[in-house]
Short mmCIF file of C-alpha atoms in Angstrom, two decimals:
data_model
loop_
_atom_site.label_atom_id
_atom_site.label_comp_id
_atom_site.label_asym_id
_atom_site.label_seq_id
_atom_site.Cartn_x
_atom_site.Cartn_y
_atom_site.Cartn_z
CA MET A 3 -13.47 31.15 -3.51
CA LYS A 4 -14.50 27.63 -2.63
CA SER A 5 -12.73 25.10 -4.83
CA PRO A 6 -15.06 22.88 -6.85
CA LYS A 7 -12.78 19.91 -6.11
CA THR A 8 -14.71 17.28 -4.18
CA PRO A 9 -13.56 16.67 -0.60
CA HIS A 10 -12.97 12.93 -0.94
CA LEU A 11 -9.87 13.31 -3.09
CA ALA A 12 -6.22 12.64 -2.47
CA TRP A 13 -3.87 14.12 -5.01
CA ARG A 14 -0.29 15.12 -5.66
CA LEU A 15 1.81 16.63 -8.40
CA ILE A 16 4.38 14.06 -9.46
CA SER A 17 6.77 14.79 -12.32
CA GLU A 18 4.61 17.76 -13.30
CA LYS A 19 1.45 15.65 -13.59
CA ALA A 20 -1.52 15.55 -11.26
CA PHE A 21 -2.26 12.12 -9.78
CA ILE A 22 -5.73 12.16 -8.28
CA ILE A 23 -7.38 9.39 -6.31
CA ASN A 24 -11.12 9.46 -5.87
CA THR A 25 -11.26 7.73 -2.49
CA GLU A 26 -14.94 6.88 -2.93
CA THR A 27 -14.32 4.87 -6.09
CA SER A 28 -10.63 4.05 -5.44
CA VAL A 29 -9.89 5.07 -9.03
CA LEU A 30 -6.57 6.75 -9.78
CA HIS A 31 -6.59 9.46 -12.45
CA GLU A 32 -3.43 10.73 -14.09
CA LEU A 33 -3.81 14.06 -15.86
CA ASP A 34 -1.75 15.16 -18.83
CA GLU A 35 0.01 18.54 -18.96
CA THR A 36 -3.06 20.51 -20.04
CA GLY A 37 -5.30 18.74 -17.57
CA THR A 38 -2.83 19.39 -14.77
CA PHE A 39 -2.71 23.08 -15.74
CA ILE A 40 -6.50 23.34 -15.46
CA TRP A 41 -6.56 21.25 -12.27
CA LYS A 42 -4.20 23.67 -10.58
CA LEU A 43 -6.29 26.63 -11.74
CA LEU A 44 -9.39 25.22 -10.09
CA ASP A 45 -8.07 26.30 -6.69
CA LYS A 46 -8.36 29.90 -7.90
CA THR A 47 -11.29 29.86 -10.29
CA ALA A 48 -14.01 27.52 -11.55
CA ASP A 49 -15.15 29.92 -14.27
CA PRO A 50 -14.81 28.07 -17.61
CA ALA A 51 -14.37 31.36 -19.52
CA ILE A 52 -11.46 32.45 -17.34
CA ILE A 53 -9.88 29.00 -17.50
CA ALA A 54 -10.23 28.95 -21.31
CA GLY A 55 -8.64 32.38 -21.52
CA LEU A 56 -5.65 31.29 -19.47
CA LEU A 57 -5.37 28.13 -21.56
CA CYS A 58 -5.18 30.32 -24.67
CA GLU A 59 -2.33 32.32 -23.21
CA GLN A 60 -0.40 29.32 -21.95
CA TYR A 61 -0.68 27.04 -24.96
CA GLU A 62 -1.33 29.45 -27.85
CA VAL A 63 -4.53 27.76 -28.93
CA SER A 64 -7.53 29.49 -30.44
CA PRO A 65 -10.21 30.76 -28.04
CA GLU A 66 -12.73 28.39 -29.64
CA GLN A 67 -10.45 25.37 -29.10
CA ALA A 68 -9.64 26.44 -25.55
CA LYS A 69 -13.34 26.84 -24.73
CA LYS A 70 -14.13 23.46 -26.26
CA ASP A 71 -11.27 21.70 -24.43
CA THR A 72 -12.11 23.35 -21.11
CA THR A 73 -15.79 22.46 -21.30
CA LYS A 74 -15.01 18.87 -22.23
CA PHE A 75 -12.40 18.49 -19.50
CA LEU A 76 -14.55 19.97 -16.75
CA LYS A 77 -17.35 17.64 -17.79
CA GLU A 78 -14.98 14.65 -17.50
CA LEU A 79 -13.87 15.78 -14.05
CA ARG A 80 -17.49 16.06 -12.99
CA VAL A 81 -18.45 12.66 -14.40
CA ASN A 82 -15.52 11.08 -12.54
CA GLY A 83 -16.54 12.71 -9.26
CA LEU A 84 -13.45 14.92 -9.05
CA ILE A 85 -15.32 18.24 -9.05
CA GLU A 86 -18.78 19.20 -7.91
CA MET B 5 -2.16 -13.21 32.34
CA ASN B 6 -1.73 -14.94 29.00
CA THR B 7 0.32 -12.61 26.87
CA CYS B 8 2.66 -12.88 23.96
CA ALA B 9 4.23 -10.28 21.74
CA ILE B 10 5.44 -9.99 18.18
CA ASP B 11 7.62 -7.46 16.42
CA ILE B 12 7.05 -6.69 12.74
CA ALA B 13 9.53 -4.17 11.32
CA GLY B 14 9.95 -2.58 14.73
CA ILE B 15 6.23 -2.32 15.47
CA LYS B 16 5.72 -4.26 18.70
CA ILE B 17 2.30 -5.79 19.25
CA LYS B 18 1.34 -7.46 22.53
CA PHE B 19 -1.60 -9.84 22.54
CA ILE B 20 -3.45 -10.17 25.83
CA CYS B 21 -5.16 -13.50 25.34
CA PRO B 22 -8.21 -15.03 27.04
CA SER B 23 -6.67 -18.51 27.03
CA LEU B 24 -3.48 -20.48 26.53
CA GLU B 25 -4.98 -21.78 23.29
CA TRP B 26 -4.77 -18.28 21.87
CA VAL B 27 -1.18 -17.92 23.05
CA SER B 28 -0.35 -21.22 21.40
CA LEU B 29 -2.07 -20.17 18.14
CA ILE B 30 -0.07 -16.92 18.01
CA ARG B 31 3.24 -18.53 18.95
CA LYS B 32 2.78 -21.21 16.31
CA ASN B 33 1.80 -18.90 13.46
CA TYR B 34 4.15 -15.99 14.18
CA SER B 35 7.06 -17.94 15.67
CA ALA B 36 9.78 -16.02 13.80
CA PHE B 37 8.38 -12.72 15.06
CA ILE B 38 7.86 -13.55 18.75
CA VAL B 39 9.64 -11.18 21.15
CA PRO B 40 9.51 -10.63 24.91
CA ALA B 41 6.45 -8.64 25.93
CA THR B 42 7.55 -5.13 26.93
CA GLN B 43 5.86 -1.97 28.13
CA LYS B 44 6.30 -0.17 24.83
CA SER B 45 3.91 -2.05 22.60
CA LEU B 46 0.53 -1.80 21.01
CA ASP B 47 -1.79 -3.78 23.27
CA ILE B 48 -4.42 -6.01 21.71
CA THR B 49 -6.92 -7.55 24.13
CA ILE B 50 -8.44 -10.57 22.42
CA LYS B 51 -11.98 -11.74 23.12
CA THR B 52 -13.16 -14.91 21.44
CA ALA B 53 -16.28 -14.48 19.36
CA THR B 54 -18.34 -17.20 17.73
CA ALA B 55 -21.26 -15.43 16.07
CA ALA B 56 -21.01 -13.28 12.95
CA LEU B 57 -19.84 -9.80 13.92
CA SER B 58 -21.17 -8.04 10.86
CA ARG B 59 -22.99 -8.94 7.66
CA GLY B 60 -20.11 -8.10 5.37
CA ASP B 61 -17.35 -10.36 4.12
CA GLU B 62 -15.40 -7.33 2.93
CA PRO B 63 -13.42 -5.60 5.67
CA GLU B 64 -14.33 -2.08 6.68
CA VAL B 65 -12.03 0.41 8.36
CA VAL B 66 -13.79 3.25 10.14
CA ARG B 67 -12.33 6.20 12.00
CA ASN B 68 -14.49 8.06 14.49
CA SER B 69 -13.90 10.44 17.39
CA ASP B 70 -12.93 7.57 19.72
CA GLY B 71 -10.46 6.00 17.36
CA TRP B 72 -10.51 3.17 14.85
CA GLU B 73 -12.75 0.22 14.10
CA ILE B 74 -11.90 -2.71 11.85
CA ILE B 75 -14.94 -4.76 10.97
CA ARG B 76 -15.61 -7.96 9.11
CA SER B 77 -17.96 -10.84 9.73
CA ASP B 78 -15.28 -12.73 11.72
CA PHE B 79 -13.71 -9.85 13.64
CA HIS B 80 -14.50 -6.44 15.08
CA SER B 81 -11.85 -4.36 16.81
CA SER B 82 -12.00 -0.99 18.49
CA SER B 83 -8.81 1.00 19.01
CA ASP B 84 -7.95 4.40 20.42
CA THR B 85 -6.79 7.07 18.00
CA GLY B 86 -3.13 6.09 18.30
CA LEU B 87 -3.91 2.37 18.02
CA ASN B 88 -2.15 1.90 21.37
CA LYS B 89 -5.00 -0.02 22.99
CA THR B 90 -7.30 -2.31 21.04
CA VAL B 91 -10.10 -4.65 22.00
CA LEU B 92 -10.42 -7.35 19.38
CA ASN B 93 -13.48 -9.56 19.18
CA ILE B 94 -12.54 -12.36 16.81
CA HIS B 95 -13.26 -15.93 15.79
CA LYS B 96 -10.56 -18.23 17.06
CA ASN B 97 -8.60 -19.33 14.01
CA LYS B 98 -5.33 -18.35 12.36
CA PHE B 99 -6.98 -17.08 9.16
CA SER B 100 -9.16 -14.53 10.93
CA LEU B 101 -6.26 -13.33 13.07
CA ASN B 102 -3.94 -13.08 10.10
CA SER B 103 -6.48 -11.10 8.06
CA TRP B 104 -7.17 -8.73 10.95
CA LEU B 105 -3.48 -8.26 11.69
CA ARG B 106 -2.75 -7.31 8.07
CA ILE B 107 -5.43 -4.62 8.15
CA PHE B 108 -4.31 -3.31 11.55
CA PHE B 109 -0.75 -3.18 10.35
CA THR B 110 -1.63 -1.20 7.23
CA ILE B 111 -3.07 1.58 9.39
CA ARG B 112 -0.36 1.59 12.05
CA GLY B 113 2.42 1.18 9.51
CA LEU B 114 1.34 4.30 7.62
CA ASP B 115 2.37 6.41 10.63
CA ILE B 116 6.01 5.55 10.09
CA PRO B 117 5.37 6.10 7.06
CA GLY B 118 5.21 2.67 5.52
CA CYS B 119 2.98 0.45 3.47
CA LEU B 120 2.40 -3.22 2.78
CA LEU B 121 3.15 -4.01 -0.83
CA HIS B 122 1.86 -7.11 -2.61
CA SER B 123 5.31 -8.35 -3.43
CA ALA B 124 7.86 -11.02 -2.82
CA GLY B 125 11.06 -9.74 -1.27
CA TYR B 126 14.61 -10.98 -1.58
CA TYR B 127 17.68 -10.14 0.46
CA HIS B 128 20.85 -10.04 -1.62
CA ASN B 129 24.28 -8.51 -1.06
CA GLY B 130 23.20 -6.33 1.86
CA GLY B 131 20.09 -4.95 0.18
CA THR B 132 16.53 -5.93 -0.64
CA TYR B 133 14.71 -6.32 -3.92
CA LEU B 134 10.98 -6.59 -4.35
CA PHE B 135 8.97 -8.42 -6.98
CA ALA B 136 5.55 -6.87 -7.04
CA GLY B 137 2.32 -7.94 -8.60
CA VAL B 138 -1.16 -9.18 -7.95
CA SER B 139 -2.01 -12.82 -7.41
CA GLY B 140 -0.76 -15.06 -10.18
CA ARG B 141 2.03 -12.83 -11.44
CA GLY B 142 4.81 -15.09 -10.20
CA LYS B 143 5.78 -13.80 -6.76
CA SER B 144 5.91 -17.24 -5.17
CA THR B 145 7.54 -18.75 -8.25
CA ILE B 146 10.38 -16.24 -8.26
CA THR B 147 10.79 -16.76 -4.51
CA LYS B 148 11.20 -20.50 -5.09
CA ILE B 149 13.82 -19.92 -7.78
CA LEU B 150 15.81 -17.43 -5.67
CA GLY B 151 15.49 -19.50 -2.53
CA ILE B 152 13.16 -19.14 0.42
CA GLU B 153 16.00 -18.82 2.94
CA ASN B 154 16.71 -15.25 1.79
CA ALA B 155 13.10 -14.26 1.22
CA LEU B 156 11.34 -11.48 3.11
CA SER B 157 7.96 -12.92 2.05
CA ASP B 158 6.30 -14.27 -1.06
CA GLU B 159 3.19 -12.16 -0.57
CA LEU B 160 3.43 -8.94 1.45
CA VAL B 161 6.53 -6.90 2.23
CA PHE B 162 6.59 -3.79 4.38
CA ILE B 163 8.29 -0.77 2.81
CA HIS B 164 9.04 2.06 5.22
CA LYS B 165 10.95 5.29 5.40
CA THR B 166 13.60 5.45 8.11
CA GLY B 167 15.41 8.77 8.08
CA LYS B 168 16.29 9.38 4.46
CA ASN B 169 16.35 5.68 3.61
CA LEU B 170 13.74 3.29 2.36
CA ILE B 171 13.81 -0.12 4.01
CA ALA B 172 12.00 -3.31 3.05
CA SER B 173 11.14 -5.63 5.93
CA GLY B 174 9.95 -9.19 6.03
CA THR B 175 6.52 -9.89 7.44
CA PRO B 176 4.65 -12.93 8.72
CA PHE B 177 2.22 -12.48 5.81
CA TRP B 178 3.06 -15.23 3.38
CA GLY B 179 1.12 -16.72 0.49
CA GLU B 180 1.66 -20.06 -1.18
CA LEU B 181 4.96 -20.60 0.63
CA ALA B 182 3.53 -20.09 4.13
CA PRO B 183 4.68 -20.42 6.84
CA GLY B 184 7.78 -19.05 5.17
CA THR B 185 11.20 -19.00 6.73
CA SER B 186 12.41 -18.59 10.28
CA ASN B 187 14.70 -15.79 9.11
CA VAL B 188 13.26 -12.32 9.56
CA LEU B 189 15.08 -10.20 7.03
CA GLN B 190 15.17 -6.53 6.25
CA GLY B 191 17.51 -4.20 4.44
CA PRO B 192 17.88 -1.05 2.35
CA LEU B 193 15.56 -1.19 -0.63
CA ARG B 194 17.62 -1.36 -3.81
CA GLY B 195 15.06 -2.11 -6.52
CA ILE B 196 11.47 -2.96 -7.30
CA PHE B 197 10.47 -5.19 -10.18
CA PHE B 198 6.87 -5.30 -11.35
CA LEU B 199 6.28 -8.77 -12.70
CA ARG B 200 4.70 -9.58 -16.01
CA HIS B 201 4.31 -12.84 -17.89
CA ASP B 202 6.64 -13.60 -20.75
CA THR B 203 8.83 -16.44 -21.95
CA LYS B 204 12.20 -14.76 -21.52
CA LEU B 205 14.14 -12.88 -18.90
CA SER B 206 14.09 -9.14 -19.46
CA LYS B 207 13.73 -5.88 -17.57
CA ILE B 208 12.44 -2.51 -18.76
CA LYS B 209 12.81 0.70 -16.79
CA ILE B 210 9.53 2.47 -16.10
CA SER B 211 8.73 6.16 -15.62
CA HIS B 212 8.14 7.84 -12.25
CA GLY B 213 4.48 8.25 -13.01
CA GLU B 214 4.11 4.61 -13.94
CA VAL B 215 5.94 3.58 -10.75
CA VAL B 216 3.50 5.60 -8.66
CA LYS B 217 0.53 3.95 -10.35
CA ARG B 218 1.99 0.47 -9.93
CA ILE B 219 2.91 1.04 -6.28
CA LEU B 220 -0.59 2.28 -5.49
CA SER B 221 -2.26 -0.59 -7.29
CA SER B 222 0.00 -3.06 -5.45
CA THR B 223 -0.48 -1.57 -1.97
CA LEU B 224 -2.71 -3.25 0.58
CA PHE B 225 -4.84 -0.54 2.18
CA PHE B 226 -8.42 -0.36 3.37
CA SER B 227 -9.15 3.10 4.72
CA LYS B 228 -10.70 5.63 2.35
CA GLU B 229 -9.60 8.69 4.25
CA PRO B 230 -8.13 11.25 1.84
CA LYS B 231 -5.44 12.34 4.32
CA LEU B 232 -4.19 8.77 4.68
CA ILE B 233 -4.34 8.13 0.94
CA ASN B 234 -2.31 11.30 0.50
CA THR B 235 0.35 9.84 2.77
CA LEU B 236 0.40 6.74 0.57
CA LEU B 237 0.71 8.90 -2.53
CA SER B 238 3.58 10.76 -0.94
CA LEU B 239 5.34 7.50 -0.07
CA ALA B 240 4.82 6.20 -3.61
CA GLU B 241 6.38 9.40 -4.94
CA ILE B 242 9.43 8.96 -2.69
CA VAL B 243 9.84 5.37 -3.89
CA ALA B 244 9.59 6.50 -7.52
CA GLN B 245 12.25 9.16 -6.97
CA LYS B 246 14.74 7.10 -4.95
CA ILE B 247 14.43 3.47 -6.06
CA PRO B 248 15.21 2.01 -9.52
CA CYS B 249 11.99 0.39 -10.73
CA HIS B 250 11.55 -1.93 -13.68
CA GLU B 251 9.07 -4.21 -15.28
CA LEU B 252 10.46 -7.76 -15.16
CA SER B 253 9.58 -10.86 -17.06
CA PHE B 254 11.15 -14.23 -16.39
CA SER B 255 10.69 -17.85 -17.32
CA LEU B 256 10.38 -20.91 -15.13
CA THR B 257 13.68 -22.15 -16.57
CA ASN B 258 15.68 -19.13 -15.38
CA THR B 259 18.21 -19.94 -12.70
CA LYS B 260 18.92 -18.17 -9.45
CA LYS B 261 22.20 -16.92 -10.91
CA GLU B 262 20.45 -15.43 -13.96
CA LEU B 263 17.88 -13.68 -11.80
CA GLU B 264 20.48 -12.32 -9.41
CA ALA B 265 22.44 -10.94 -12.34
CA ILE B 266 19.45 -8.94 -13.51
CA LEU B 267 19.05 -7.29 -10.11
CA GLN B 268 22.14 -5.13 -10.76
#
């Protein structure tokens, strides 16, 4: 599966958080715990339904909340040029 | 052949100059860093340019299959992939050379790995302490209070990993206090203080994540290559893990003794 992460990124996990630099904009993004969880999942799947399901399991949130959070987060990543 | 060489933190750079005027310019502006020219150096062949070399005032660093190019309106260099041989077309003045050299050094230094941090540096009790921040934060002021004779720089310090240790080295890149000191100092990095304005002397420890963000925002770097930025990120992470980092505020009335006490 091709990761949706854009190729012009540099990123690392530091103290359990993802630090992502968009090298085109030179903006540094620091993700919180949930964001980092989703970010790591994007190397395996870009399917929002699957991601929301895994979010439910990990954080014991309702499926509706997980779907809402996932959709919102993926949109933010897209707007910031971090995923295609 | 008109040559002269400098050594910055162990990186030896030999300038092959078109005239004695160039040799004189380099010797005068990098006097503390002049070393005998040896075989093992990065060779820079200088060619004097007078016309604008590009339209942009912002520097551009480009990597292609042949190697590297560093481009600005007053200089244009082409280097091989290892930066061992460079042809530098440049206007003949110390400002253009200094600007180019900083950019060149950021690329070459990353191989060590190392980075140029916008910081003043101070050598104290066998170690080094950095005071980081953008222009106007107080880097030169704190250097004046602590004393220029033990300063690594008041503008740009080179942090590099040597074995398991992090070292801070003085550079010829000075700000307000240029030309700096004739002492070229380096030592094990013992602490980094990110400066902020306040009326009293205080320090606050900051988290690893915050250290990484501050290091990255204080690093001088021009290439946008993800692989190189990843190296910088990795270096910032190492600094955050190994070096005590604080936010520091101080007042103009603080003494050298008071500042040295807070380094511990």
